[in-house]
Amino acid sequence: MPTPEDIWADADLPTRRLAGLALNPSVSEDVLLRLLAEGPPAVRMVLCRDRILPDAVVEAVLEHPDTRTRSFFARNPHVDPAQRARLVDDPEWFVRAHLAEAPRLPFGGAHRPLPDETVVHMISTYDDDTLSESLYRQISPALRRAMPTHPVAKVRALGVGEWSLLTAGTRAALLADPDDGVRGRAERHARLEDPAWVERELPDRSCHARWDLLMHRALSRTVVDGVLTAPVAEEERAAIAGNPSLPADVVVLLATDPDPKVRATVAHRADLGPAERRTLAADPDPGVRLALSVHPGLTDEERAGIDYTIPPDDCFDALPGRPSVPRDPQDVRRNATSRHPLLRRRATLDEFLPPDLVERLAADDDLGVRVLLAQHHPDPPASLLLRSFLEYEGPGRAHLTSRPGFPTTGLSAFAGHDDPAVRALAARDPDTAPSTVERLTRDPDPAVRAAFARHPHLPQPRLAELLGDGELAHAAAANPALAPEVVHRLVATGGQRM
């Protein structure tokens, strides 16, 4: 992800200074209002999109005459979603579309839902071109569960998309819904569970629709036999190998398929028989053995008897990702206490982990377990966050510092660390010595220099010097220790120093 300094590299110096002021946590409400009223578009962008705003500034943003300025606020991930929701009836399509589009978040970030009434209003009144797929990331779990039975027809129609999770009674009600649109969507989903319909509609050429039907929909014996007897169909055999509708005898057959990708897919099936599990546990391919090793039907003793190796990686797979429905607490505990690291990784994704399991997994000897817990738990231990940052260098490392409870005290000890990302941690410590702060504004790494240019212990002469630095003026202007008279002079002169 580009740093703020990368983003502002082409901006002129006065604009960079004003943009820094817009992010400065110590500037007054009056300064923010003046930047909103008089600042160039680039400054209004960071002001409205990249920080929390006082209530008076929020009111001014919502009434701002510039469409793009309001749209920046519609995409702000920092403010209360209820504040963004006030743009739901904005007169400009551009603003409404950006409200429907979820704000961009760093790796591992979780979207906060819009108020339920706002989402219902958007679904009821926005056209299909405005309703971005990203809106679904902003729907609360409670509303998502209620959608298939919601009194508003357009909401029920979207709720049909959860078809595989719906009860038989809810499905029947949707198939008999008085609204044509709801009923039509339900009928289309029901057809996908009809093997005869799938057989008729299956494209005879390789395409997205064919792959979707083969992987996820009810397959007739004719379709399955066609895949099994095709002269060259290794990829399609792998596609059907995970299909829940596969007949038991075909599951047995594919468990001995010559293609290891097919066998690995079969190894994940919950309906895999004991004989097939024993065969795959001794499979010559290490990927197949690893896939079988996490099968829920195995005992701990059977699992321990499998020769599996977890390949090293710079990111971690929890096998699988975050579930869409709540999991059985007993299953979570069983996974958390398993001897298999991948099952323990899976347990870390449960946000309702009891305290004893959080403590246990935070001290796990597997780096993947610790990092996944640090990335996903709603209240991870501070010591775990710091340890994960120090030991992990894969995707989402920087996001760890924005997790709740990431420590600040004691980080000055890392000011001399060889890793620039670790050195930059010292900029988060309010007790880092001024001499250290000044020294690290001259660090060889640009991200380190920028981090320390914002530190409130930066001596004023060096801070004044950095305001004239083409690279660091943006960060220096965001420094909370910037003198009020300097702030007001910059605002009064449009970012000029004199």
Short mmCIF file of C-alpha atoms in Angstrom, two decimals:
data_model
loop_
_atom_site.label_atom_id
_atom_site.label_comp_id
_atom_site.label_asym_id
_atom_site.label_seq_id
_atom_site.Cartn_x
_atom_site.Cartn_y
_atom_site.Cartn_z
CA MET A 1 0.00 0.00 0.00
CA PRO A 2 1.45 3.43 -0.90
CA THR A 3 2.43 5.71 1.95
CA PRO A 4 0.94 9.21 2.28
CA GLU A 5 4.28 10.52 1.09
CA ASP A 6 3.94 8.47 -2.11
CA ILE A 7 0.46 9.86 -2.67
CA TRP A 8 1.59 13.46 -2.22
CA ALA A 9 4.83 13.17 -4.17
CA ASP A 10 3.47 15.17 -7.11
CA ALA A 11 1.64 17.82 -5.07
CA ASP A 12 3.11 21.30 -4.71
CA LEU A 13 4.65 22.22 -1.36
CA PRO A 14 1.84 24.51 -0.11
CA THR A 15 -0.76 21.82 -0.83
CA ARG A 16 1.31 19.21 0.99
CA ARG A 17 1.51 21.45 4.05
CA LEU A 18 -2.24 22.10 4.07
CA ALA A 19 -2.96 18.41 3.65
CA GLY A 20 -0.77 17.71 6.66
CA LEU A 21 -2.69 20.29 8.67
CA ALA A 22 -5.93 18.59 7.66
CA LEU A 23 -4.69 15.43 9.41
CA ASN A 24 -3.11 17.18 12.38
CA PRO A 25 -4.92 15.97 15.56
CA SER A 26 -4.20 19.18 17.48
CA VAL A 27 -5.52 21.83 15.07
CA SER A 28 -8.70 23.58 16.07
CA GLU A 29 -12.17 23.10 14.68
CA ASP A 30 -11.96 26.58 13.14
CA VAL A 31 -8.84 25.59 11.20
CA LEU A 32 -10.54 22.46 9.86
CA LEU A 33 -13.58 24.49 8.81
CA ARG A 34 -11.39 26.98 6.99
CA LEU A 35 -9.50 24.20 5.19
CA LEU A 36 -12.83 22.74 4.18
CA ALA A 37 -14.07 26.05 2.87
CA GLU A 38 -10.88 27.32 1.21
CA GLY A 39 -8.56 24.36 0.71
CA PRO A 40 -7.86 22.85 -2.72
CA PRO A 41 -9.59 19.57 -3.64
CA ALA A 42 -6.63 17.42 -2.58
CA VAL A 43 -6.75 18.91 0.92
CA ARG A 44 -10.51 18.46 1.20
CA MET A 45 -10.00 14.84 0.17
CA VAL A 46 -7.77 13.93 3.11
CA LEU A 47 -9.77 16.08 5.50
CA CYS A 48 -13.08 14.40 4.65
CA ARG A 49 -11.87 10.85 3.96
CA ASP A 50 -8.89 10.12 6.20
CA ARG A 51 -9.72 11.18 9.75
CA ILE A 52 -12.41 11.50 12.42
CA LEU A 53 -14.02 14.95 12.35
CA PRO A 54 -15.64 17.15 15.01
CA ASP A 55 -19.42 17.37 14.78
CA ALA A 56 -19.38 20.94 13.47
CA VAL A 57 -17.06 19.94 10.63
CA VAL A 58 -19.24 16.94 9.82
CA GLU A 59 -22.24 19.27 9.48
CA ALA A 60 -20.28 21.53 7.16
CA VAL A 61 -19.14 18.57 5.04
CA LEU A 62 -22.68 17.29 4.66
CA GLU A 63 -23.79 20.71 3.40
CA HIS A 64 -20.73 21.33 1.22
CA PRO A 65 -21.67 22.36 -2.33
CA ASP A 66 -18.93 20.29 -3.96
CA THR A 67 -20.08 16.80 -4.93
CA ARG A 68 -16.64 15.22 -4.67
CA THR A 69 -16.09 16.64 -1.20
CA ARG A 70 -19.26 14.96 0.05
CA SER A 71 -18.29 11.76 -1.75
CA PHE A 72 -14.95 11.72 0.08
CA PHE A 73 -16.86 11.71 3.36
CA ALA A 74 -19.15 8.94 2.09
CA ARG A 75 -16.04 6.73 1.84
CA ASN A 76 -14.52 7.66 5.21
CA PRO A 77 -13.74 4.47 7.20
CA HIS A 78 -12.89 6.39 10.39
CA VAL A 79 -16.17 8.14 11.18
CA ASP A 80 -19.30 6.64 12.72
CA PRO A 81 -21.24 4.91 9.91
CA ALA A 82 -24.35 6.74 11.12
CA GLN A 83 -22.65 10.00 10.06
CA ARG A 84 -21.94 8.64 6.59
CA ALA A 85 -25.52 7.39 6.43
CA ARG A 86 -26.80 10.98 6.44
CA LEU A 87 -25.76 11.14 2.79
CA VAL A 88 -28.24 8.40 1.89
CA ASP A 89 -30.52 10.82 0.02
CA ASP A 90 -27.82 13.08 -1.40
CA PRO A 91 -29.08 14.74 -4.59
CA GLU A 92 -26.04 13.53 -6.55
CA TRP A 93 -25.85 9.95 -7.79
CA PHE A 94 -22.05 10.11 -7.45
CA VAL A 95 -22.29 10.58 -3.67
CA ARG A 96 -24.95 7.92 -3.19
CA ALA A 97 -22.90 5.43 -5.19
CA HIS A 98 -19.85 6.03 -3.01
CA LEU A 99 -21.93 5.56 0.13
CA ALA A 100 -23.06 2.18 -1.22
CA GLU A 101 -19.45 1.32 -2.00
CA ALA A 102 -17.74 0.24 1.20
CA PRO A 103 -14.75 2.35 2.33
CA ARG A 104 -11.33 1.00 1.46
CA LEU A 105 -9.65 -0.65 4.40
CA PRO A 106 -6.12 -1.93 5.04
CA PHE A 107 -5.47 -5.65 4.89
CA GLY A 108 -7.47 -7.44 7.57
CA GLY A 109 -9.74 -4.48 8.33
CA ALA A 110 -13.42 -5.12 9.05
CA HIS A 111 -16.18 -2.85 7.77
CA ARG A 112 -18.55 -1.37 10.31
CA PRO A 113 -22.16 -1.79 9.18
CA LEU A 114 -24.39 1.08 8.18
CA PRO A 115 -27.57 1.46 10.25
CA ASP A 116 -30.15 -1.14 9.27
CA GLU A 117 -32.74 1.47 8.34
CA THR A 118 -30.24 3.13 6.01
CA VAL A 119 -29.46 -0.13 4.22
CA VAL A 120 -33.16 -0.93 3.83
CA HIS A 121 -33.78 2.54 2.43
CA MET A 122 -30.90 2.15 -0.05
CA ILE A 123 -32.12 -1.24 -1.23
CA SER A 124 -35.66 0.13 -1.56
CA THR A 125 -34.82 3.31 -3.46
CA TYR A 126 -31.46 2.97 -5.23
CA ASP A 127 -31.27 1.55 -8.73
CA ASP A 128 -29.18 -1.51 -9.51
CA ASP A 129 -26.36 0.58 -10.99
CA THR A 130 -25.96 2.45 -7.70
CA LEU A 131 -26.19 -0.56 -5.40
CA SER A 132 -22.60 -1.75 -5.42
CA GLU A 133 -21.84 -5.32 -4.39
CA SER A 134 -19.74 -3.71 -1.67
CA LEU A 135 -22.96 -2.72 0.10
CA TYR A 136 -23.17 -6.29 1.40
CA ARG A 137 -20.02 -5.67 3.45
CA GLN A 138 -21.90 -2.90 5.25
CA ILE A 139 -24.96 -4.94 6.26
CA SER A 140 -25.20 -5.95 9.91
CA PRO A 141 -25.39 -9.68 10.72
CA ALA A 142 -28.85 -9.16 12.26
CA LEU A 143 -30.24 -7.56 9.10
CA ARG A 144 -28.60 -10.17 6.91
CA ARG A 145 -30.39 -12.91 8.87
CA ALA A 146 -33.69 -11.03 8.67
CA MET A 147 -33.55 -10.24 4.95
CA PRO A 148 -35.27 -13.40 3.60
CA THR A 149 -38.38 -12.66 5.69
CA HIS A 150 -38.23 -8.85 5.63
CA PRO A 151 -41.49 -6.96 4.96
CA VAL A 152 -39.85 -4.99 2.10
CA ALA A 153 -39.93 -7.07 -1.10
CA LYS A 154 -36.63 -5.78 -2.52
CA VAL A 155 -34.89 -6.69 0.73
CA ARG A 156 -36.41 -10.19 0.63
CA ALA A 157 -35.24 -10.53 -2.96
CA LEU A 158 -31.66 -9.90 -1.91
CA GLY A 159 -32.11 -12.25 1.04
CA VAL A 160 -32.81 -15.06 -1.42
CA GLY A 161 -29.08 -15.02 -2.11
CA GLU A 162 -28.57 -16.83 1.23
CA TRP A 163 -30.56 -19.76 -0.20
CA SER A 164 -28.18 -22.51 0.88
CA LEU A 165 -28.47 -21.36 4.53
CA LEU A 166 -32.27 -21.01 4.60
CA THR A 167 -34.66 -23.41 6.27
CA ALA A 168 -37.13 -25.43 4.23
CA GLY A 169 -39.99 -23.30 5.56
CA THR A 170 -38.31 -20.03 4.54
CA ARG A 171 -37.56 -21.41 1.10
CA ALA A 172 -41.17 -22.48 0.64
CA ALA A 173 -42.38 -19.03 1.67
CA LEU A 174 -40.06 -17.35 -0.83
CA LEU A 175 -41.20 -19.69 -3.62
CA ALA A 176 -44.78 -18.63 -2.86
CA ASP A 177 -43.95 -14.94 -2.28
CA PRO A 178 -46.60 -12.51 -3.60
CA ASP A 179 -43.87 -10.37 -5.19
CA ASP A 180 -42.88 -11.48 -8.69
CA GLY A 181 -39.26 -10.44 -8.24
CA VAL A 182 -38.81 -12.34 -4.99
CA ARG A 183 -40.59 -15.40 -6.32
CA GLY A 184 -38.56 -15.35 -9.53
CA ARG A 185 -35.25 -15.21 -7.68
CA ALA A 186 -36.33 -18.05 -5.41
CA GLU A 187 -37.36 -20.15 -8.39
CA ARG A 188 -33.98 -19.59 -10.04
CA HIS A 189 -32.18 -20.75 -6.90
CA ALA A 190 -34.47 -23.77 -6.57
CA ARG A 191 -33.74 -24.76 -10.17
CA LEU A 192 -30.06 -24.92 -9.34
CA GLU A 193 -30.90 -27.82 -7.02
CA ASP A 194 -32.66 -29.69 -9.84
CA PRO A 195 -30.15 -32.02 -11.57
CA ALA A 196 -32.32 -32.24 -14.69
CA TRP A 197 -32.39 -28.45 -15.06
CA VAL A 198 -28.64 -28.20 -14.50
CA GLU A 199 -28.08 -30.90 -17.13
CA ARG A 200 -30.19 -29.00 -19.68
CA GLU A 201 -28.52 -25.65 -18.99
CA LEU A 202 -24.91 -26.84 -18.66
CA PRO A 203 -22.85 -25.09 -21.37
CA ASP A 204 -20.96 -27.47 -23.61
CA ARG A 205 -17.86 -25.27 -23.62
CA SER A 206 -15.48 -24.19 -20.89
CA CYS A 207 -16.76 -20.95 -19.35
CA HIS A 208 -17.55 -19.40 -15.99
CA ALA A 209 -21.16 -20.67 -16.03
CA ARG A 210 -20.08 -24.26 -16.72
CA TRP A 211 -17.51 -24.20 -13.91
CA ASP A 212 -20.02 -22.75 -11.45
CA LEU A 213 -22.57 -25.47 -12.24
CA LEU A 214 -20.01 -28.26 -12.01
CA MET A 215 -18.58 -27.05 -8.71
CA HIS A 216 -21.66 -25.93 -6.81
CA ARG A 217 -24.94 -27.18 -8.29
CA ALA A 218 -26.88 -30.44 -8.23
CA LEU A 219 -25.44 -32.77 -10.86
CA SER A 220 -27.23 -35.59 -12.63
CA ARG A 221 -25.55 -38.94 -13.12
CA THR A 222 -25.36 -38.18 -16.84
CA VAL A 223 -23.35 -35.01 -16.19
CA VAL A 224 -21.06 -36.76 -13.70
CA ASP A 225 -20.42 -39.68 -16.05
CA GLY A 226 -19.73 -37.24 -18.88
CA VAL A 227 -16.97 -35.61 -16.82
CA LEU A 228 -15.55 -38.97 -15.73
CA THR A 229 -15.38 -40.36 -19.27
CA ALA A 230 -14.14 -37.25 -21.07
CA PRO A 231 -10.76 -37.92 -22.70
CA VAL A 232 -9.02 -34.91 -21.09
CA ALA A 233 -10.93 -33.61 -18.07
CA GLU A 234 -8.53 -33.47 -15.14
CA GLU A 235 -9.59 -29.94 -14.20
CA GLU A 236 -13.29 -30.78 -14.43
CA ARG A 237 -12.81 -33.87 -12.28
CA ALA A 238 -11.20 -31.61 -9.70
CA ALA A 239 -14.18 -29.25 -10.05
CA ILE A 240 -16.81 -31.89 -9.32
CA ALA A 241 -14.73 -33.56 -6.60
CA GLY A 242 -15.95 -31.05 -4.02
CA ASN A 243 -19.57 -30.89 -5.24
CA PRO A 244 -21.92 -31.89 -2.37
CA SER A 245 -24.29 -33.69 -4.78
CA LEU A 246 -21.68 -36.22 -5.92
CA PRO A 247 -22.84 -39.86 -5.56
CA ALA A 248 -21.02 -41.93 -2.94
CA ASP A 249 -19.53 -44.35 -5.47
CA VAL A 250 -18.02 -41.44 -7.42
CA VAL A 251 -16.47 -40.08 -4.23
CA VAL A 252 -14.84 -43.49 -3.74
CA LEU A 253 -13.65 -43.50 -7.35
CA LEU A 254 -12.16 -39.98 -7.22
CA ALA A 255 -10.33 -40.77 -3.99
CA THR A 256 -7.99 -42.89 -6.16
CA ASP A 257 -7.89 -40.51 -9.14
CA PRO A 258 -4.43 -40.23 -10.74
CA ASP A 259 -4.52 -36.42 -10.41
CA PRO A 260 -3.41 -35.30 -6.91
CA LYS A 261 -5.52 -32.11 -7.23
CA VAL A 262 -8.61 -34.32 -7.49
CA ARG A 263 -7.58 -36.44 -4.52
CA ALA A 264 -6.78 -33.34 -2.43
CA THR A 265 -10.24 -31.91 -3.14
CA VAL A 266 -11.93 -35.18 -2.22
CA ALA A 267 -9.89 -35.30 0.99
CA HIS A 268 -11.82 -32.27 2.31
CA ARG A 269 -15.26 -33.87 1.86
CA ALA A 270 -17.19 -34.42 5.08
CA ASP A 271 -18.86 -37.53 3.57
CA LEU A 272 -15.55 -39.27 2.93
CA GLY A 273 -15.71 -42.86 4.15
CA PRO A 274 -13.27 -44.45 6.64
CA ALA A 275 -11.62 -46.63 3.97
CA GLU A 276 -11.00 -43.62 1.72
CA ARG A 277 -9.64 -41.63 4.65
CA ARG A 278 -7.17 -44.40 5.44
CA THR A 279 -6.06 -44.55 1.80
CA LEU A 280 -5.61 -40.79 1.48
CA ALA A 281 -3.79 -40.63 4.82
CA ALA A 282 -0.98 -42.60 3.17
CA ASP A 283 -1.20 -40.84 -0.20
CA PRO A 284 2.17 -40.35 -1.93
CA ASP A 285 1.40 -36.66 -2.53
CA PRO A 286 2.15 -34.38 0.48
CA GLY A 287 -0.61 -31.95 -0.50
CA VAL A 288 -3.20 -34.71 -0.36
CA ARG A 289 -1.97 -35.88 3.04
CA LEU A 290 -2.11 -32.31 4.36
CA ALA A 291 -5.67 -31.86 3.07
CA LEU A 292 -6.78 -35.10 4.70
CA SER A 293 -5.05 -34.24 7.99
CA VAL A 294 -7.67 -31.59 8.85
CA HIS A 295 -10.66 -33.82 8.08
CA PRO A 296 -13.31 -33.49 10.84
CA GLY A 297 -13.90 -37.24 10.92
CA LEU A 298 -10.41 -38.07 12.16
CA THR A 299 -9.52 -38.71 15.76
CA ASP A 300 -6.47 -37.01 17.21
CA GLU A 301 -4.62 -40.32 17.07
CA GLU A 302 -5.47 -40.82 13.39
CA ARG A 303 -4.45 -37.25 12.65
CA ALA A 304 -1.14 -37.69 14.45
CA GLY A 305 -0.42 -40.76 12.35
CA ILE A 306 -0.44 -38.79 9.09
CA ASP A 307 2.89 -37.64 7.68
CA TYR A 308 1.93 -34.06 6.78
CA THR A 309 4.02 -30.94 6.43
CA ILE A 310 2.70 -27.39 6.58
CA PRO A 311 4.55 -25.51 3.85
CA PRO A 312 6.28 -22.29 4.87
CA ASP A 313 4.58 -19.16 3.61
CA ASP A 314 4.61 -15.42 4.12
CA CYS A 315 0.91 -15.41 4.94
CA PHE A 316 -1.34 -17.84 6.71
CA ASP A 317 -4.35 -19.84 5.62
CA ALA A 318 -6.79 -20.79 8.34
CA LEU A 319 -8.45 -23.54 6.24
CA PRO A 320 -11.04 -22.20 5.54
CA GLY A 321 -11.63 -18.47 5.99
CA ARG A 322 -14.08 -16.71 8.26
CA PRO A 323 -17.36 -18.68 8.32
CA SER A 324 -20.67 -17.08 7.33
CA VAL A 325 -22.64 -18.74 10.16
CA PRO A 326 -21.84 -19.11 13.87
CA ARG A 327 -19.88 -22.25 14.70
CA ASP A 328 -20.45 -24.81 17.41
CA PRO A 329 -18.46 -23.74 20.50
CA GLN A 330 -17.47 -27.37 21.07
CA ASP A 331 -15.99 -27.56 17.56
CA VAL A 332 -14.08 -24.34 18.19
CA ARG A 333 -12.67 -25.69 21.47
CA ARG A 334 -11.77 -28.99 19.83
CA ASN A 335 -9.88 -27.12 17.10
CA ALA A 336 -8.21 -24.74 19.55
CA THR A 337 -6.84 -27.62 21.59
CA SER A 338 -5.91 -29.80 18.63
CA ARG A 339 -2.32 -30.83 18.00
CA HIS A 340 -2.78 -29.77 14.36
CA PRO A 341 -1.64 -26.16 13.73
CA LEU A 342 -4.11 -25.63 10.86
CA LEU A 343 -7.05 -26.52 13.07
CA ARG A 344 -5.77 -24.18 15.76
CA ARG A 345 -5.46 -21.49 13.09
CA ARG A 346 -9.08 -22.12 12.16
CA ALA A 347 -10.12 -21.60 15.78
CA THR A 348 -8.52 -18.14 15.89
CA LEU A 349 -11.16 -16.79 13.51
CA ASP A 350 -13.96 -17.21 16.04
CA GLU A 351 -14.61 -13.78 17.53
CA PHE A 352 -16.33 -15.30 20.57
CA LEU A 353 -13.34 -17.29 21.78
CA PRO A 354 -13.49 -17.67 25.58
CA PRO A 355 -10.64 -16.04 27.54
CA ASP A 356 -8.89 -19.32 28.35
CA LEU A 357 -8.60 -20.18 24.65
CA VAL A 358 -7.39 -16.68 23.78
CA GLU A 359 -4.65 -17.04 26.38
CA ARG A 360 -3.76 -20.51 25.12
CA LEU A 361 -3.63 -19.55 21.43
CA ALA A 362 -1.72 -16.32 22.13
CA ALA A 363 1.11 -18.50 23.49
CA ASP A 364 0.89 -21.09 20.70
CA ASP A 365 4.16 -22.31 19.25
CA ASP A 366 2.87 -21.84 15.68
CA LEU A 367 3.47 -18.37 14.23
CA GLY A 368 0.39 -18.68 12.02
CA VAL A 369 -1.86 -19.27 15.03
CA ARG A 370 -0.50 -16.25 16.84
CA VAL A 371 -0.69 -13.92 13.84
CA LEU A 372 -4.21 -14.95 12.86
CA LEU A 373 -5.37 -14.40 16.43
CA ALA A 374 -3.69 -10.99 16.46
CA GLN A 375 -5.31 -10.07 13.14
CA HIS A 376 -8.85 -11.27 13.83
CA HIS A 377 -9.67 -11.28 17.54
CA PRO A 378 -11.72 -8.21 18.54
CA ASP A 379 -9.57 -7.58 21.64
CA PRO A 380 -6.15 -9.21 21.15
CA PRO A 381 -3.58 -9.07 23.95
CA ALA A 382 -1.12 -6.19 23.54
CA SER A 383 1.87 -8.48 24.02
CA LEU A 384 0.58 -10.73 21.23
CA LEU A 385 0.22 -7.80 18.83
CA LEU A 386 3.77 -6.63 19.43
CA ARG A 387 5.23 -10.13 19.24
CA SER A 388 3.36 -10.82 15.99
CA PHE A 389 4.62 -7.59 14.46
CA LEU A 390 8.19 -8.41 15.39
CA GLU A 391 8.07 -11.99 14.11
CA TYR A 392 5.82 -11.74 11.04
CA GLU A 393 6.68 -9.98 7.78
CA GLY A 394 3.81 -11.07 5.52
CA PRO A 395 0.64 -9.31 4.28
CA GLY A 396 -1.19 -7.34 6.92
CA ARG A 397 1.81 -6.77 9.13
CA ALA A 398 1.30 -3.00 9.16
CA HIS A 399 -2.38 -3.47 10.04
CA LEU A 400 -1.35 -5.00 13.36
CA THR A 401 -0.32 -1.55 14.64
CA SER A 402 -3.87 -0.27 14.10
CA ARG A 403 -5.51 -3.08 16.04
CA PRO A 404 -7.07 -2.14 19.39
CA GLY A 405 -4.58 -2.32 22.22
CA PHE A 406 -1.34 -2.19 20.22
CA PRO A 407 1.18 -1.00 22.82
CA THR A 408 2.96 2.34 22.74
CA THR A 409 5.10 2.41 25.89
CA GLY A 410 8.52 0.85 25.69
CA LEU A 411 8.74 1.03 21.90
CA SER A 412 11.61 3.51 21.98
CA ALA A 413 13.83 0.49 22.65
CA PHE A 414 13.47 -0.41 18.95
CA ALA A 415 14.89 2.88 17.66
CA GLY A 416 18.10 1.16 16.59
CA HIS A 417 16.58 -1.98 15.13
CA ASP A 418 17.84 -3.25 11.76
CA ASP A 419 14.31 -3.63 10.35
CA PRO A 420 12.95 -0.21 9.29
CA ALA A 421 9.38 -1.22 10.11
CA VAL A 422 10.44 -2.09 13.65
CA ARG A 423 12.50 1.12 13.99
CA ALA A 424 9.38 3.06 13.05
CA LEU A 425 7.57 1.61 16.07
CA ALA A 426 9.58 3.98 18.27
CA ALA A 427 7.63 6.84 16.67
CA ARG A 428 4.54 5.50 18.45
CA ASP A 429 6.15 5.82 21.88
CA PRO A 430 5.30 9.16 23.53
CA ASP A 431 8.46 8.88 25.64
CA THR A 432 10.97 8.59 22.79
CA ALA A 433 13.74 11.11 23.45
CA PRO A 434 13.84 14.29 21.31
CA SER A 435 17.39 13.54 20.19
CA THR A 436 16.30 10.10 18.95
CA VAL A 437 13.29 11.56 17.18
CA GLU A 438 15.42 14.15 15.41
CA ARG A 439 18.03 11.56 14.42
CA LEU A 440 15.42 9.29 12.88
CA THR A 441 13.98 12.06 10.71
CA ARG A 442 17.25 11.52 8.81
CA ASP A 443 16.88 7.72 8.68
CA PRO A 444 17.78 5.98 5.40
CA ASP A 445 14.22 4.62 5.15
CA PRO A 446 11.56 7.10 3.94
CA ALA A 447 8.75 5.55 6.00
CA VAL A 448 10.83 5.90 9.16
CA ARG A 449 11.64 9.53 8.33
CA ALA A 450 7.95 10.29 7.79
CA ALA A 451 6.89 8.57 11.03
CA PHE A 452 9.29 10.60 13.14
CA ALA A 453 8.45 13.85 11.38
CA ARG A 454 5.04 13.51 13.10
CA HIS A 455 6.41 12.82 16.60
CA PRO A 456 5.49 15.54 19.12
CA HIS A 457 8.98 15.39 20.66
CA LEU A 458 10.60 16.57 17.44
CA PRO A 459 12.57 19.72 18.35
CA GLN A 460 10.95 22.86 16.95
CA PRO A 461 13.96 23.95 14.84
CA ARG A 462 13.98 20.60 13.04
CA LEU A 463 10.19 20.69 12.68
CA ALA A 464 10.42 24.13 11.06
CA GLU A 465 13.14 22.81 8.77
CA LEU A 466 10.98 19.87 7.66
CA LEU A 467 8.12 22.17 6.71
CA GLY A 468 10.37 23.25 3.86
CA ASP A 469 11.35 19.70 2.94
CA GLY A 470 9.64 18.53 -0.24
CA GLU A 471 9.47 14.97 1.04
CA LEU A 472 8.46 15.49 4.66
CA ALA A 473 6.44 18.73 4.66
CA HIS A 474 3.19 16.74 4.66
CA ALA A 475 4.18 14.71 7.72
CA ALA A 476 5.67 17.72 9.53
CA ALA A 477 2.48 19.74 9.09
CA ALA A 478 0.56 16.84 10.68
CA ASN A 479 2.79 16.98 13.78
CA PRO A 480 0.61 17.78 16.83
CA ALA A 481 3.44 19.88 18.30
CA LEU A 482 3.26 22.37 15.45
CA ALA A 483 3.02 25.83 17.02
CA PRO A 484 -0.43 27.48 16.75
CA GLU A 485 1.05 30.58 15.17
CA VAL A 486 2.64 28.44 12.44
CA VAL A 487 -0.67 26.68 11.85
CA HIS A 488 -2.54 29.96 11.46
CA ARG A 489 0.14 31.43 9.20
CA LEU A 490 -0.01 28.40 6.91
CA VAL A 491 -3.79 28.58 6.73
CA ALA A 492 -3.77 32.34 6.13
CA THR A 493 -1.21 32.09 3.33
CA GLY A 494 -2.64 29.04 1.59
CA GLY A 495 0.25 26.85 2.71
CA GLN A 496 3.02 29.40 2.17
CA ARG A 497 5.45 29.77 5.06
CA MET A 498 5.92 33.53 4.83
#
